[in-house]
PDB file of C-alpha atoms and ligand atoms in Angstrom:
ATOM      1  CA  MET D   1      40.186  49.765 100.219  1.00 78.00           C
ATOM      2  CA  PRO D   2      40.502  53.142 102.051  1.00 85.00           C
ATOM      3  CA  THR D   3      42.624  55.681 100.184  1.00 94.00           C
ATOM      4  CA  ASP D   4      45.777  57.405 101.924  1.00 97.00           C
ATOM      5  CA  PRO D   5      45.114  60.543 102.697  1.00 98.00           C
ATOM      6  CA  VAL D   6      47.132  63.604 101.587  1.00 98.00           C
ATOM      7  CA  LEU D   7      46.625  67.614 102.627  1.00 98.00           C
ATOM      8  CA  VAL D   8      48.339  70.553 101.075  1.00 98.00           C
ATOM      9  CA  VAL D   9      48.379  74.032 102.444  1.00 98.00           C
ATOM     10  CA  HIS D  10      49.474  77.683 101.341  1.00 98.00           C
ATOM     11  CA  GLY D  11      49.905  80.987 102.954  1.00 97.00           C
ATOM     12  CA  GLY D  12      50.294  83.457 100.188  1.00 91.00           C
ATOM     13  CA  ALA D  13      52.966  83.809  97.517  1.00 93.00           C
ATOM     14  CA  TRP D  14      55.156  86.962  97.226  1.00 91.00           C
ATOM     15  CA  ALA D  15      58.487  88.493  97.914  1.00 90.00           C
ATOM     16  CA  MET D  16      58.288  87.553 101.594  1.00 92.00           C
ATOM     17  CA  PRO D  17      60.887  89.419 103.414  1.00 92.00           C
ATOM     18  CA  ASP D  18      63.553  86.667 105.440  1.00 95.00           C
ATOM     19  CA  GLU D  19      62.010  88.214 108.952  1.00 95.00           C
ATOM     20  CA  MET D  20      58.364  86.796 108.029  1.00 94.00           C
ATOM     21  CA  VAL D  21      59.581  83.359 106.544  1.00 96.00           C
ATOM     22  CA  GLU D  22      59.412  81.596 110.368  1.00 97.00           C
ATOM     23  CA  ALA D  23      55.850  83.054 111.174  1.00 97.00           C
ATOM     24  CA  HIS D  24      54.320  81.968 107.481  1.00 97.00           C
ATOM     25  CA  ILE D  25      56.128  78.123 107.886  1.00 97.00           C
ATOM     26  CA  ARG D  26      54.439  77.925 111.539  1.00 98.00           C
ATOM     27  CA  GLY D  27      51.436  79.109 110.223  1.00 98.00           C
ATOM     28  CA  VAL D  28      51.050  76.870 107.511  1.00 98.00           C
ATOM     29  CA  THR D  29      52.310  73.953 109.571  1.00 98.00           C
ATOM     30  CA  ASN D  30      49.650  74.667 112.409  1.00 98.00           C
ATOM     31  CA  ALA D  31      46.858  74.748 109.517  1.00 98.00           C
ATOM     32  CA  LEU D  32      48.199  71.179 108.065  1.00 98.00           C
ATOM     33  CA  ALA D  33      47.975  69.613 111.477  1.00 98.00           C
ATOM     34  CA  ALA D  34      44.696  71.203 112.125  1.00 98.00           C
ATOM     35  CA  GLY D  35      43.413  69.499 108.669  1.00 98.00           C
ATOM     36  CA  TRP D  36      45.007  66.500 108.838  1.00 98.00           C
ATOM     37  CA  ARG D  37      43.720  65.178 112.581  1.00 98.00           C
ATOM     38  CA  VAL D  38      40.100  65.713 110.458  1.00 98.00           C
ATOM     39  CA  LEU D  39      41.570  63.238 107.686  1.00 98.00           C
ATOM     40  CA  GLU D  40      43.055  61.015 110.377  1.00 97.00           C
ATOM     41  CA  ARG D  41      39.734  60.316 112.338  1.00 97.00           C
ATOM     42  CA  GLY D  42      38.203  59.348 108.698  1.00 97.00           C
ATOM     43  CA  SER D  43      36.171  62.653 108.118  1.00 98.00           C
ATOM     44  CA  THR D  44      35.872  64.424 104.639  1.00 98.00           C
ATOM     45  CA  ALA D  45      38.349  66.464 102.685  1.00 98.00           C
ATOM     46  CA  LEU D  46      35.851  68.935 102.733  1.00 98.00           C
ATOM     47  CA  ASP D  47      35.836  69.080 106.556  1.00 98.00           C
ATOM     48  CA  ALA D  48      39.665  68.933 106.340  1.00 98.00           C
ATOM     49  CA  VAL D  49      40.133  72.104 103.949  1.00 98.00           C
ATOM     50  CA  GLU D  50      37.341  74.050 106.085  1.00 98.00           C
ATOM     51  CA  GLU D  51      39.704  73.449 109.260  1.00 98.00           C
ATOM     52  CA  ALA D  52      42.938  73.936 107.744  1.00 98.00           C
ATOM     53  CA  VAL D  53      41.658  77.311 106.510  1.00 98.00           C
ATOM     54  CA  VAL D  54      39.849  78.269 109.942  1.00 98.00           C
ATOM     55  CA  ILE D  55      43.465  77.944 111.307  1.00 98.00           C
ATOM     56  CA  MET D  56      45.289  80.457 108.686  1.00 98.00           C
ATOM     57  CA  GLU D  57      41.923  82.827 109.213  1.00 98.00           C
ATOM     58  CA  ASP D  58      42.651  83.241 112.663  1.00 98.00           C
ATOM     59  CA  ASP D  59      46.634  83.478 112.330  1.00 98.00           C
ATOM     60  CA  GLU D  60      47.272  87.191 111.991  1.00 97.00           C
ATOM     61  CA  THR D  61      50.292  86.081 109.883  1.00 96.00           C
ATOM     62  CA  PHE D  62      48.096  85.564 106.864  1.00 97.00           C
ATOM     63  CA  ASP D  63      45.636  88.092 104.488  1.00 96.00           C
ATOM     64  CA  ALA D  64      42.735  86.349 105.799  1.00 98.00           C
ATOM     65  CA  GLY D  65      40.218  86.749 108.802  1.00 98.00           C
ATOM     66  CA  ARG D  66      41.741  89.236 111.329  1.00 98.00           C
ATOM     67  CA  GLY D  67      44.580  90.771 110.119  1.00 97.00           C
ATOM     68  CA  SER D  68      43.693  91.094 106.519  1.00 97.00           C
ATOM     69  CA  PHE D  69      45.016  94.154 104.351  1.00 96.00           C
ATOM     70  CA  LEU D  70      42.691  96.826 104.613  1.00 97.00           C
ATOM     71  CA  ASN D  71      40.898  98.540 101.348  1.00 97.00           C
ATOM     72  CA  ARG D  72      40.795 101.951 100.338  1.00 97.00           C
ATOM     73  CA  ASP D  73      38.235 102.939 103.126  1.00 97.00           C
ATOM     74  CA  GLY D  74      40.333 101.284 105.752  1.00 98.00           C
ATOM     75  CA  LYS D  75      37.923  98.390 106.221  1.00 98.00           C
ATOM     76  CA  VAL D  76      38.449  94.683 106.111  1.00 98.00           C
ATOM     77  CA  GLN D  77      36.545  92.715 103.391  1.00 98.00           C
ATOM     78  CA  LEU D  78      36.815  88.931 102.826  1.00 98.00           C
ATOM     79  CA  ASP D  79      36.338  86.628 100.036  1.00 98.00           C
ATOM     80  CA  ALA D  80      36.057  83.025 100.649  1.00 98.00           C
ATOM     81  CA  LEU D  81      35.265  79.926  98.647  1.00 98.00           C
ATOM     82  CA  ILE D  82      35.032  75.868  99.512  1.00 98.00           C
ATOM     83  CA  MET D  83      34.207  73.206  97.005  1.00 98.00           C
ATOM     84  CA  ASP D  84      33.351  69.358  97.062  1.00 98.00           C
ATOM     85  CA  GLY D  85      35.074  67.339  94.409  1.00 98.00           C
ATOM     86  CA  ALA D  86      32.908  64.361  94.855  1.00 98.00           C
ATOM     87  CA  THR D  87      29.658  66.214  94.520  1.00 98.00           C
ATOM     88  CA  LEU D  88      30.820  69.614  92.898  1.00 98.00           C
ATOM     89  CA  ARG D  89      29.054  71.630  95.393  1.00 98.00           C
ATOM     90  CA  ALA D  90      30.401  75.098  96.437  1.00 98.00           C
ATOM     91  CA  GLY D  91      29.818  77.479  98.613  1.00 98.00           C
ATOM     92  CA  GLY D  92      31.445  81.207  98.247  1.00 98.00           C
ATOM     93  CA  VAL D  93      30.906  84.622 100.264  1.00 98.00           C
ATOM     94  CA  GLY D  94      32.197  87.945  98.963  1.00 98.00           C
ATOM     95  CA  CYS D  95      32.909  91.363 100.257  1.00 98.00           C
ATOM     96  CA  VAL D  96      32.036  90.328 103.991  1.00 98.00           C
ATOM     97  CA  GLU D  97      33.093  92.747 106.671  1.00 98.00           C
ATOM     98  CA  HIS D  98      31.595  91.007 109.906  1.00 98.00           C
ATOM     99  CA  LEU D  99      32.454  87.325 109.984  1.00 98.00           C
ATOM    100  CA  ARG D 100      35.969  86.259 111.600  1.00 98.00           C
ATOM    101  CA  ASN D 101      35.938  83.181 109.409  1.00 98.00           C
ATOM    102  CA  PRO D 102      34.459  83.046 106.004  1.00 98.00           C
ATOM    103  CA  VAL D 103      34.988  79.828 105.229  1.00 98.00           C
ATOM    104  CA  ARG D 104      32.662  78.829 107.617  1.00 98.00           C
ATOM    105  CA  ALA D 105      30.122  80.789 106.295  1.00 98.00           C
ATOM    106  CA  ALA D 106      30.910  79.617 102.916  1.00 98.00           C
ATOM    107  CA  ARG D 107      30.901  75.949 104.051  1.00 98.00           C
ATOM    108  CA  LYS D 108      27.026  76.450 105.197  1.00 98.00           C
ATOM    109  CA  ILE D 109      26.081  77.773 101.896  1.00 98.00           C
ATOM    110  CA  LEU D 110      27.458  74.753 100.423  1.00 98.00           C
ATOM    111  CA  SER D 111      25.766  72.497 103.134  1.00 98.00           C
ATOM    112  CA  GLU D 112      22.742  74.127 103.600  1.00 98.00           C
ATOM    113  CA  SER D 113      21.779  76.452 100.525  1.00 98.00           C
ATOM    114  CA  PRO D 114      20.280  75.849  97.221  1.00 97.00           C
ATOM    115  CA  HIS D 115      22.459  78.886  96.325  1.00 98.00           C
ATOM    116  CA  VAL D 116      26.442  78.833  95.405  1.00 98.00           C
ATOM    117  CA  TYR D 117      27.174  82.629  96.402  1.00 97.00           C
ATOM    118  CA  PHE D 118      26.319  85.158  98.704  1.00 98.00           C
ATOM    119  CA  VAL D 119      27.751  88.531  98.824  1.00 98.00           C
ATOM    120  CA  GLY D 120      28.081  91.508 101.634  1.00 98.00           C
ATOM    121  CA  GLU D 121      25.045  91.948 103.667  1.00 98.00           C
ATOM    122  CA  GLY D 122      23.177  89.178 102.214  1.00 98.00           C
ATOM    123  CA  ALA D 123      26.041  86.630 103.263  1.00 98.00           C
ATOM    124  CA  GLU D 124      26.095  88.090 106.505  1.00 98.00           C
ATOM    125  CA  ARG D 125      22.507  87.690 107.010  1.00 98.00           C
ATOM    126  CA  PHE D 126      22.544  84.069 105.742  1.00 98.00           C
ATOM    127  CA  ALA D 127      25.529  83.009 108.215  1.00 98.00           C
ATOM    128  CA  ALA D 128      23.597  84.784 111.002  1.00 98.00           C
ATOM    129  CA  GLU D 129      20.844  82.891 110.304  1.00 98.00           C
ATOM    130  CA  HIS D 130      22.858  79.580 110.269  1.00 98.00           C
ATOM    131  CA  GLY D 131      24.132  80.288 113.759  1.00 98.00           C
ATOM    132  CA  ILE D 132      27.772  82.109 112.874  1.00 98.00           C
ATOM    133  CA  PRO D 133      28.108  84.955 115.074  1.00 97.00           C
ATOM    134  CA  LEU D 134      28.717  88.377 113.334  1.00 98.00           C
ATOM    135  CA  CYS D 135      31.944  90.482 114.382  1.00 98.00           C
ATOM    136  CA  ARG D 136      32.378  94.340 114.101  1.00 98.00           C
ATOM    137  CA  ASN D 137      34.778  95.102 111.140  1.00 98.00           C
ATOM    138  CA  GLU D 138      36.989  96.770 113.879  1.00 98.00           C
ATOM    139  CA  ASP D 139      37.774  93.572 115.606  1.00 98.00           C
ATOM    140  CA  LEU D 140      39.032  92.267 112.036  1.00 98.00           C
ATOM    141  CA  ILE D 141      41.234  94.914 111.875  1.00 98.00           C
ATOM    142  CA  ILE D 142      45.161  95.168 113.597  1.00 98.00           C
ATOM    143  CA  PRO D 143      47.247  98.437 113.829  1.00 98.00           C
ATOM    144  CA  ARG D 144      49.785  96.625 111.792  1.00 96.00           C
ATOM    145  CA  GLU D 145      47.328  96.768 108.683  1.00 96.00           C
ATOM    146  CA  VAL D 146      46.409 100.219 109.705  1.00 98.00           C
ATOM    147  CA  GLU D 147      50.000 101.308 109.383  1.00 97.00           C
ATOM    148  CA  HIS D 148      50.469  99.227 106.492  1.00 94.00           C
ATOM    149  CA  LEU D 149      47.806 101.110 104.556  1.00 96.00           C
ATOM    150  CA  GLY D 150      49.096 104.441 105.479  1.00 96.00           C
ATOM    151  CA  LYS D 151      52.331 103.938 104.114  1.00 95.00           C
ATOM    152  CA  TYR D 152      51.162 102.695 101.086  1.00 93.00           C
ATOM    153  CA  GLN D 153      48.692 105.598 100.519  1.00 95.00           C
ATOM    154  CA  ALA D 154      51.375 108.052 101.403  1.00 95.00           C
ATOM    155  CA  GLU D 155      53.648 106.214  99.004  1.00 91.00           C
ATOM    156  CA  LEU D 156      50.976 106.601  96.187  1.00 90.00           C
ATOM    157  CA  ALA D 157      50.210 110.109  96.690  1.00 90.00           C
ATOM    158  CA  GLN D 158      54.000 111.140  96.282  1.00 88.00           C
ATOM    159  CA  ARG D 159      54.243 109.249  92.999  1.00 81.00           C
ATOM    160  CA  ASP D 160      51.066 110.691  91.931  1.00 69.00           C
ATOM    161  CA  GLU D 161      52.670 114.189  92.732  1.00 69.00           C
ATOM    162  CA  SER D 162      56.007 113.248  90.735  1.00 64.00           C
ATOM    163  CA  HIS D 163      53.968 111.685  87.893  1.00 56.00           C
ATOM    164  CA  HIS D 164      51.153 113.938  87.210  1.00 50.00           C
ATOM    165  CA  GLY D 165      48.059 111.972  85.945  1.00 46.00           C
ATOM    166  CA  ASN D 166      48.474 108.665  87.833  1.00 43.00           C
ATOM    167  CA  ASP D 167      45.609 107.575  89.973  1.00 47.00           C
ATOM    168  CA  LEU D 168      46.067 107.627  93.754  1.00 46.00           C
ATOM    169  CA  PHE D 169      43.980 104.859  93.850  1.00 46.00           C
ATOM    170  CA  ALA D 170      45.297 102.810  91.317  1.00 46.00           C
ATOM    171  CA  PRO D 171      44.655  99.053  91.686  1.00 49.00           C
ATOM    172  CA  SER D 172      47.067  97.537  93.736  1.00 59.00           C
ATOM    173  CA  GLY D 173      48.691  93.987  93.448  1.00 65.00           C
ATOM    174  CA  GLU D 174      50.799  94.435  89.958  1.00 67.00           C
ATOM    175  CA  ASP D 175      54.104  94.509  91.953  1.00 68.00           C
ATOM    176  CA  ALA D 176      55.392  90.822  93.163  1.00 60.00           C
ATOM    177  CA  THR D 177      56.804  92.692  96.158  1.00 63.00           C
ATOM    178  CA  ILE D 178      53.301  93.699  97.363  1.00 71.00           C
ATOM    179  CA  SER D 179      52.449  90.816  99.809  1.00 72.00           C
ATOM    180  CA  HIS D 180      49.623  88.276  98.587  1.00 76.00           C
ATOM    181  CA  ASP D 181      48.590  86.301 101.974  1.00 88.00           C
ATOM    182  CA  THR D 182      45.759  84.368 100.238  1.00 96.00           C
ATOM    183  CA  VAL D 183      45.401  81.170 102.166  1.00 98.00           C
ATOM    184  CA  GLY D 184      44.349  78.101 101.108  1.00 98.00           C
ATOM    185  CA  ALA D 185      43.895  74.053 101.296  1.00 98.00           C
ATOM    186  CA  VAL D 186      43.432  71.125  98.715  1.00 98.00           C
ATOM    187  CA  ALA D 187      42.718  67.446 100.470  1.00 98.00           C
ATOM    188  CA  LEU D 188      42.390  63.892  99.680  1.00 98.00           C
ATOM    189  CA  ASP D 189      40.252  61.551 102.413  1.00 98.00           C
ATOM    190  CA  ARG D 190      39.914  57.975 103.037  1.00 98.00           C
ATOM    191  CA  HIS D 191      36.991  57.620 100.941  1.00 97.00           C
ATOM    192  CA  GLY D 192      38.858  58.884  97.994  1.00 98.00           C
ATOM    193  CA  ASN D 193      37.062  62.395  97.687  1.00 98.00           C
ATOM    194  CA  ILE D 194      38.886  65.284  97.104  1.00 98.00           C
ATOM    195  CA  ALA D 195      38.227  69.267  98.015  1.00 98.00           C
ATOM    196  CA  ALA D 196      39.653  72.554  98.282  1.00 99.00           C
ATOM    197  CA  ALA D 197      39.028  75.754 100.127  1.00 98.00           C
ATOM    198  CA  THR D 198      40.359  79.500  99.734  1.00 98.00           C
ATOM    199  CA  SER D 199      40.227  82.796 101.810  1.00 98.00           C
ATOM    200  CA  THR D 200      41.369  86.048 101.527  1.00 98.00           C
ATOM    201  CA  GLY D 201      41.259  89.883 102.814  1.00 98.00           C
ATOM    202  CA  GLY D 202      42.315  90.871  98.793  1.00 96.00           C
ATOM    203  CA  THR D 203      44.766  93.169  97.931  1.00 94.00           C
ATOM    204  CA  LEU D 204      45.918  95.963  99.942  1.00 94.00           C
ATOM    205  CA  ASN D 205      44.281  99.178  99.136  1.00 95.00           C
ATOM    206  CA  LYS D 206      41.840  97.549  97.115  1.00 95.00           C
ATOM    207  CA  ALA D 207      38.451  99.613  96.173  1.00 96.00           C
ATOM    208  CA  PRO D 208      35.546  98.858  98.143  1.00 97.00           C
ATOM    209  CA  GLY D 209      33.171  96.120  96.498  1.00 97.00           C
ATOM    210  CA  ARG D 210      36.268  95.224  94.614  1.00 97.00           C
ATOM    211  CA  LEU D 211      36.033  90.855  94.654  1.00 96.00           C
ATOM    212  CA  GLY D 212      39.406  88.874  93.645  1.00 95.00           C
ATOM    213  CA  ASP D 213      39.974  85.584  92.332  1.00 97.00           C
ATOM    214  CA  SER D 214      39.899  83.730  95.630  1.00 97.00           C
ATOM    215  CA  SER D 215      36.170  83.392  95.758  1.00 96.00           C
ATOM    216  CA  LEU D 216      35.223  82.695  92.382  1.00 97.00           C
ATOM    217  CA  ILE D 217      34.602  79.062  91.332  1.00 98.00           C
ATOM    218  CA  GLY D 218      37.506  78.281  89.008  1.00 98.00           C
ATOM    219  CA  CYS D 219      39.663  81.135  89.243  1.00 98.00           C
ATOM    220  CA  GLY D 220      40.644  81.136  92.951  1.00 97.00           C
ATOM    221  CA  CYS D 221      39.668  77.631  93.983  1.00 98.00           C
ATOM    222  CA  TYR D 222      38.209  74.583  92.269  1.00 98.00           C
ATOM    223  CA  ALA D 223      37.656  70.867  93.000  1.00 98.00           C
ATOM    224  CA  ASP D 224      36.511  67.827  90.780  1.00 98.00           C
ATOM    225  CA  ASN D 225      37.014  64.382  91.423  1.00 98.00           C
ATOM    226  CA  GLU D 226      37.516  63.894  87.583  1.00 98.00           C
ATOM    227  CA  SER D 227      40.261  66.271  87.677  1.00 98.00           C
ATOM    228  CA  ALA D 228      41.668  67.761  90.694  1.00 98.00           C
ATOM    229  CA  ALA D 229      41.692  70.400  93.701  1.00 98.00           C
ATOM    230  CA  ALA D 230      43.237  73.073  93.104  1.00 98.00           C
ATOM    231  CA  SER D 231      43.663  76.571  95.350  1.00 98.00           C
ATOM    232  CA  THR D 232      45.464  79.600  94.104  1.00 98.00           C
ATOM    233  CA  THR D 233      47.160  82.943  95.569  1.00 96.00           C
ATOM    234  CA  GLY D 234      48.919  85.931  94.235  1.00 95.00           C
ATOM    235  CA  TRP D 235      47.167  88.977  92.392  1.00 94.00           C
ATOM    236  CA  GLY D 236      43.693  88.034  91.525  1.00 95.00           C
ATOM    237  CA  GLU D 237      42.984  89.860  88.461  1.00 95.00           C
ATOM    238  CA  PRO D 238      45.378  88.296  86.406  1.00 96.00           C
ATOM    239  CA  ILE D 239      44.428  84.880  88.046  1.00 97.00           C
ATOM    240  CA  MET D 240      40.788  85.684  87.156  1.00 97.00           C
ATOM    241  CA  LYS D 241      41.261  86.786  83.543  1.00 98.00           C
ATOM    242  CA  LEU D 242      42.948  82.917  82.975  1.00 98.00           C
ATOM    243  CA  VAL D 243      40.467  80.909  85.204  1.00 98.00           C
ATOM    244  CA  LEU D 244      43.365  79.369  86.835  1.00 98.00           C
ATOM    245  CA  ALA D 245      42.402  76.825  88.914  1.00 98.00           C
ATOM    246  CA  LYS D 246      39.932  75.338  86.409  1.00 98.00           C
ATOM    247  CA  TRP D 247      42.598  75.449  83.661  1.00 98.00           C
ATOM    248  CA  THR D 248      44.948  73.447  85.969  1.00 98.00           C
ATOM    249  CA  ALA D 249      42.354  70.859  86.816  1.00 98.00           C
ATOM    250  CA  ASP D 250      41.670  70.483  83.151  1.00 98.00           C
ATOM    251  CA  ARG D 251      45.323  69.685  82.501  1.00 98.00           C
ATOM    252  CA  ILE D 252      45.259  67.264  84.997  1.00 98.00           C
ATOM    253  CA  ALA D 253      42.054  65.808  83.713  1.00 98.00           C
ATOM    254  CA  ALA D 254      43.962  65.525  80.100  1.00 98.00           C
ATOM    255  CA  GLY D 255      46.166  63.069  81.447  1.00 97.00           C
ATOM    256  CA  ASN D 256      49.352  65.462  82.887  1.00 98.00           C
ATOM    257  CA  LEU D 257      50.365  65.330  86.614  1.00 98.00           C
ATOM    258  CA  PRO D 258      49.480  67.816  89.088  1.00 98.00           C
ATOM    259  CA  GLU D 259      53.286  68.866  89.625  1.00 98.00           C
ATOM    260  CA  TRP D 260      53.598  69.350  85.792  1.00 98.00           C
ATOM    261  CA  SER D 261      50.407  71.206  85.619  1.00 98.00           C
ATOM    262  CA  ALA D 262      50.977  73.540  88.487  1.00 98.00           C
ATOM    263  CA  GLN D 263      54.132  74.430  86.967  1.00 98.00           C
ATOM    264  CA  GLU D 264      52.590  74.877  83.593  1.00 98.00           C
ATOM    265  CA  ALA D 265      49.846  77.241  85.251  1.00 98.00           C
ATOM    266  CA  MET D 266      52.457  79.509  86.548  1.00 97.00           C
ATOM    267  CA  ASN D 267      54.332  79.827  83.129  1.00 98.00           C
ATOM    268  CA  TYR D 268      50.846  80.542  81.503  1.00 98.00           C
ATOM    269  CA  LEU D 269      49.846  83.308  84.136  1.00 97.00           C
ATOM    270  CA  LYS D 270      53.193  84.982  83.405  1.00 96.00           C
ATOM    271  CA  GLN D 271      53.624  84.425  79.971  1.00 98.00           C
ATOM    272  CA  ARG D 272      49.936  85.466  78.922  1.00 98.00           C
ATOM    273  CA  VAL D 273      48.714  88.259  81.463  1.00 97.00           C
ATOM    274  CA  ASN D 274      52.182  89.010  83.258  1.00 95.00           C
ATOM    275  CA  GLY D 275      50.651  87.525  86.813  1.00 95.00           C
ATOM    276  CA  HIS D 276      52.390  86.334  89.704  1.00 94.00           C
ATOM    277  CA  GLY D 277      51.105  84.169  92.346  1.00 96.00           C
ATOM    278  CA  GLY D 278      51.289  80.613  93.257  1.00 97.00           C
ATOM    279  CA  ILE D 279      48.996  77.380  93.068  1.00 98.00           C
ATOM    280  CA  ILE D 280      48.688  73.917  95.255  1.00 98.00           C
ATOM    281  CA  VAL D 281      46.734  71.121  93.373  1.00 98.00           C
ATOM    282  CA  LEU D 282      45.784  67.216  94.280  1.00 98.00           C
ATOM    283  CA  ASN D 283      44.561  64.500  92.151  1.00 98.00           C
ATOM    284  CA  ARG D 284      42.063  61.706  93.301  1.00 98.00           C
ATOM    285  CA  GLU D 285      45.489  59.501  93.170  1.00 97.00           C
ATOM    286  CA  GLY D 286      47.527  61.337  95.926  1.00 98.00           C
ATOM    287  CA  HIS D 287      49.798  63.376  93.404  1.00 98.00           C
ATOM    288  CA  ILE D 288      50.567  67.214  94.170  1.00 98.00           C
ATOM    289  CA  GLY D 289      51.765  70.131  92.534  1.00 98.00           C
ATOM    290  CA  ILE D 290      53.035  73.040  94.123  1.00 98.00           C
ATOM    291  CA  ALA D 291      54.425  76.035  92.127  1.00 98.00           C
ATOM    292  CA  HIS D 292      54.689  79.604  92.197  1.00 96.00           C
ATOM    293  CA  ASN D 293      56.402  82.608  90.014  1.00 95.00           C
ATOM    294  CA  THR D 294      56.935  84.780  92.774  1.00 95.00           C
ATOM    295  CA  PRO D 295      60.504  84.478  94.990  1.00 94.00           C
ATOM    296  CA  ARG D 296      59.092  82.846  97.598  1.00 95.00           C
ATOM    297  CA  MET D 297      55.374  80.947  98.716  1.00 96.00           C
ATOM    298  CA  ALA D 298      54.549  79.527 102.059  1.00 97.00           C
ATOM    299  CA  TRP D 299      53.360  75.812 101.631  1.00 98.00           C
ATOM    300  CA  ALA D 300      53.097  72.597 103.396  1.00 98.00           C
ATOM    301  CA  TYR D 301      51.925  69.324 102.967  1.00 98.00           C
ATOM    302  CA  LYS D 302      51.574  65.788 104.263  1.00 98.00           C
ATOM    303  CA  THR D 303      50.786  62.300 103.503  1.00 98.00           C
ATOM    304  CA  VAL D 304      51.163  59.112 105.485  1.00 97.00           C
ATOM    305  CA  LYS D 305      54.416  58.673 104.802  1.00 97.00           C
ATOM    306  CA  LYS D 306      56.015  62.441 104.822  1.00 97.00           C
ATOM    307  CA  GLN D 307      55.389  65.766 105.982  1.00 98.00           C
ATOM    308  CA  GLU D 308      57.369  69.076 104.666  1.00 97.00           C
ATOM    309  CA  ALA D 309      56.924  72.875 104.792  1.00 97.00           C
ATOM    310  CA  GLY D 310      58.976  75.483 103.172  1.00 96.00           C
ATOM    311  CA  VAL D 311      58.813  79.198 101.597  1.00 96.00           C
ATOM    312  CA  VAL D 312      60.588  77.869  98.002  1.00 94.00           C
ATOM    313  CA  ARG D 313      59.103  75.296  96.009  1.00 90.00           C
ATOM    314  CA  GLU D 314      61.784  74.142  93.313  1.00 77.00           C
ATOM    315  CA  SER D 315      60.187  73.002  90.419  1.00 64.00           C
TER     316      SER D 315
HETATM  317  N1  LIG M 401      44.359  86.575  95.564  1.00 68.01           N
HETATM  318  C1  LIG M 401      43.904  87.544  96.013  1.00 68.01           C
HETATM  319  C2  LIG M 401      43.199  88.609  95.827  1.00 68.01           C
HETATM  320  O1  LIG M 401      43.634  89.214  94.672  1.00 68.01           O
HETATM  321  O2  LIG M 401      42.070  88.785  96.022  1.00 68.01           O
END
C-alpha cells in the first residue's frame, strides 16, 4: 500500500530579528511547495529534498547558494550533502566556489559516482563533467553580505584593540545572535523511503577551506530507512563533535519518537558542547521532529492532512 508522503524543511536557527521573519517563512514555504510537487507526482524522497533545497539555495534570504555568508577572504564557499535512506547512498561537496546549486552536484555524486565526497576544484570539475554549469564566485556574492562581512570584521578589529591578544580572525559562530541560515529538508515518499539534504555557505568570516557540519555524513545530514532522516542547522563545530544527525537517528532506531529525539538532540548539543542550532527529523512512519535551542528557527512541514510553517517550535 502506498505511504502518505511527508516533507519537512528548515532555513536556519538563530536569534532571527522580527524584520527577517516574513522572508524566512516565505522561503521555507516556497521550498515546501516545490518539494511537495515532487512527492505528489510519486517521485522519490531524494528528488523532493533536492528540489526543496534548490529553492532555498536560490533564495538570497538564506545562507546557501547565492547570498551566502562570505569567508574571511570575501568569497562564497559552499558545502552540501544529500543522502538516500533506502540505499544509504550519499553525495557531498565541500568548499565549492563556482556552483549555484551545490546540492545538484551532490546529487550527481550520489547517482553517478562510486565516491561519496568531492571538495574544491575536484568537486567543480566533477560537476562540470556531469553537465552542471559553473559560475563565477562573484555571481554568488550580494552587496548585503559584503556589508555584513565588513561590519563583522570591523567589530572584531575593535574588540582586538580593546582586548589585546584576541585573534582578529577567531572562529565565528559561537554567538547565537550571529545568523545561521543553513537550509535542509527531509522527506518520506509514497514508496516508504526517506531522504535528507542540507546546504550551506557556512559561518560568516570562516577561514578559507573551513568545512562545517552540513556536508558531513551524520553531522549536518543523515538518512537511513532503518532509523530516520535528519538535517541540522546552526554552529557547525559543536554539531560535528557530536555527529548530531546520526546521534538523533540512533535514538529513533532505539524506539524513541522523532519529536522527543529532536528535542533531546538540542539538549545534548547545549549541555555537552554548549552548541546552538536546530534540527528536523522524520521516520518511515511519517512522524516528525522539529526542535531548536536558539530563539528562532525557520521551519515548515506538510502532510496530506496538514501544512504549517513558523519560526518558533514549542517543545
Ligand atoms: N551549520 C553550518 C556551518 O557551521 O557550516
